[in-house]
Coordinates of C-alpha atoms in Angstrom, one line a residue:
M3 CA 31.6 -9.2 -106.0
T4 CA 29.5 -12.2 -106.9
T5 CA 30.6 -15.6 -105.6
K6 CA 28.9 -18.9 -106.1
C7 CA 29.7 -21.8 -103.8
A8 CA 28.8 -25.4 -103.8
D9 CA 30.1 -27.8 -101.3
A10 CA 30.5 -31.5 -102.1
T11 CA 31.4 -33.9 -99.4
T12 CA 32.5 -37.5 -100.3
I13 CA 34.0 -39.7 -97.6
R14 CA 35.7 -43.1 -97.7
S15 CA 33.9 -45.1 -100.3
A16 CA 33.8 -42.4 -103.0
T17 CA 35.8 -42.4 -106.2
V18 CA 37.8 -40.0 -108.1
A19 CA 35.0 -40.2 -110.8
D20 CA 32.6 -38.9 -108.2
A21 CA 34.5 -35.9 -107.7
R22 CA 34.9 -35.3 -111.5
E23 CA 31.1 -35.7 -111.8
T24 CA 30.4 -33.2 -109.0
T25 CA 32.9 -30.8 -110.5
R26 CA 31.3 -31.0 -114.1
A27 CA 27.9 -30.4 -112.5
F28 CA 29.0 -27.5 -110.5
L29 CA 30.7 -25.8 -113.6
E30 CA 27.5 -26.4 -115.7
A31 CA 25.4 -25.0 -113.0
L32 CA 27.5 -21.6 -113.3
G33 CA 25.9 -21.0 -116.7
Q34 CA 26.7 -21.6 -120.3
H35 CA 29.4 -18.8 -120.8
A36 CA 30.7 -18.8 -117.2
V37 CA 33.6 -21.2 -117.7
D38 CA 35.0 -21.9 -121.2
S39 CA 35.5 -25.6 -122.2
E40 CA 39.3 -25.6 -121.9
A41 CA 39.2 -23.9 -118.3
A42 CA 36.5 -26.5 -117.3
D43 CA 38.8 -29.4 -118.5
T44 CA 41.6 -27.9 -116.4
V45 CA 39.4 -27.7 -113.3
V46 CA 38.2 -31.1 -113.7
L47 CA 41.9 -32.4 -114.2
V48 CA 43.0 -30.5 -111.0
V49 CA 40.2 -31.9 -108.9
S50 CA 41.0 -35.3 -110.2
E51 CA 44.6 -35.0 -109.3
L52 CA 44.0 -33.4 -105.8
V53 CA 41.5 -36.2 -104.9
T54 CA 43.6 -39.0 -106.2
N55 CA 46.5 -37.6 -103.9
A56 CA 44.0 -37.3 -101.0
L57 CA 42.9 -40.8 -101.4
R58 CA 46.3 -42.4 -102.0
H59 CA 48.5 -40.3 -99.7
G60 CA 46.1 -38.5 -97.3
G61 CA 44.5 -41.2 -95.5
G62 CA 41.7 -42.6 -97.9
S63 CA 39.1 -39.8 -97.4
Y64 CA 38.4 -36.3 -98.6
D65 CA 36.1 -33.3 -98.5
L66 CA 35.9 -31.4 -101.9
R67 CA 34.9 -27.8 -102.0
L68 CA 34.4 -25.8 -105.2
T69 CA 34.0 -21.9 -105.1
A70 CA 33.3 -19.9 -108.2
H71 CA 34.9 -16.2 -107.9
P72 CA 34.3 -13.5 -110.5
D73 CA 37.7 -14.7 -112.4
L74 CA 38.6 -17.8 -110.7
I75 CA 37.5 -21.1 -109.6
E76 CA 38.7 -22.3 -106.2
V77 CA 39.2 -26.1 -105.6
A78 CA 39.8 -27.1 -102.1
V79 CA 40.5 -30.7 -100.8
D80 CA 40.7 -31.7 -97.2
D81 CA 42.1 -34.9 -96.0
P82 CA 43.0 -36.2 -92.5
S83 CA 46.9 -36.3 -93.2
S84 CA 49.1 -33.5 -92.0
Q85 CA 51.9 -34.3 -94.6
A86 CA 52.0 -31.7 -97.3
P87 CA 52.2 -32.7 -101.0
R88 CA 55.8 -32.6 -102.4
K89 CA 57.0 -32.4 -105.9
R90 CA 59.0 -35.4 -106.8
T91 CA 60.6 -36.9 -109.9
P92 CA 58.1 -38.7 -112.1
D93 CA 58.3 -42.5 -112.1
L94 CA 58.6 -43.3 -115.8
D95 CA 59.2 -46.9 -115.3
D96 CA 57.1 -48.3 -112.4
G97 CA 53.9 -46.3 -112.7
T98 CA 54.0 -44.9 -109.2
G99 CA 53.3 -41.3 -110.1
G100 CA 55.0 -38.3 -109.3
F101 CA 53.4 -36.0 -112.0
G102 CA 50.4 -34.6 -110.2
W103 CA 51.7 -31.9 -107.7
G104 CA 54.0 -30.4 -110.5
M105 CA 51.3 -30.3 -113.0
I106 CA 48.8 -28.6 -110.5
N107 CA 51.2 -25.9 -109.6
H108 CA 51.8 -25.4 -113.4
L109 CA 48.0 -25.0 -114.1
A110 CA 47.0 -23.0 -111.2
H111 CA 47.5 -19.3 -110.7
A112 CA 48.2 -20.3 -107.0
T113 CA 48.2 -23.3 -104.7
A114 CA 48.2 -23.4 -100.8
V115 CA 48.5 -26.1 -98.2
T116 CA 46.9 -25.1 -95.0
R117 CA 47.2 -27.3 -92.0
R118 CA 44.0 -27.6 -90.0
P119 CA 44.0 -27.1 -86.3
Y120 CA 42.0 -30.3 -85.5
G121 CA 44.2 -32.3 -87.8
G122 CA 44.8 -32.8 -91.4
K123 CA 45.2 -30.4 -94.1
T124 CA 43.4 -28.5 -97.0
V125 CA 45.2 -28.4 -100.3
S126 CA 43.8 -25.7 -102.6
A127 CA 44.3 -24.3 -106.0
L128 CA 43.0 -21.2 -107.9
L129 CA 42.2 -21.8 -111.5
A130 CA 41.2 -19.5 -114.4
R131 CA 37.5 -19.5 -115.5

């Protein structure tokens, strides 16, 4: 099994745009036919949502890890909060969100929330290549 892994760590002053840029560069480094364009867009969208959630609800910092497996891309985002994401009714009036976690679960083959022994959590998603 061939696995390619790249770690990208961004803490505090980073933006969601930094995470998207890192993700696009990671996917491009896999090669021309390693990830089709629709799958790449899905990976970037899931990274954007997970990082937004980490910044908004997880304490304002995150670590992003991307791993390419033979048939899947694994996205993992660590943040200092121990509170797991939860699905909630989307807010259609005040713009406070509620769409992300449900969308991530719909797009991913699998998601997981793992509490870290030293505090915080890792939220991960497995996505088609």
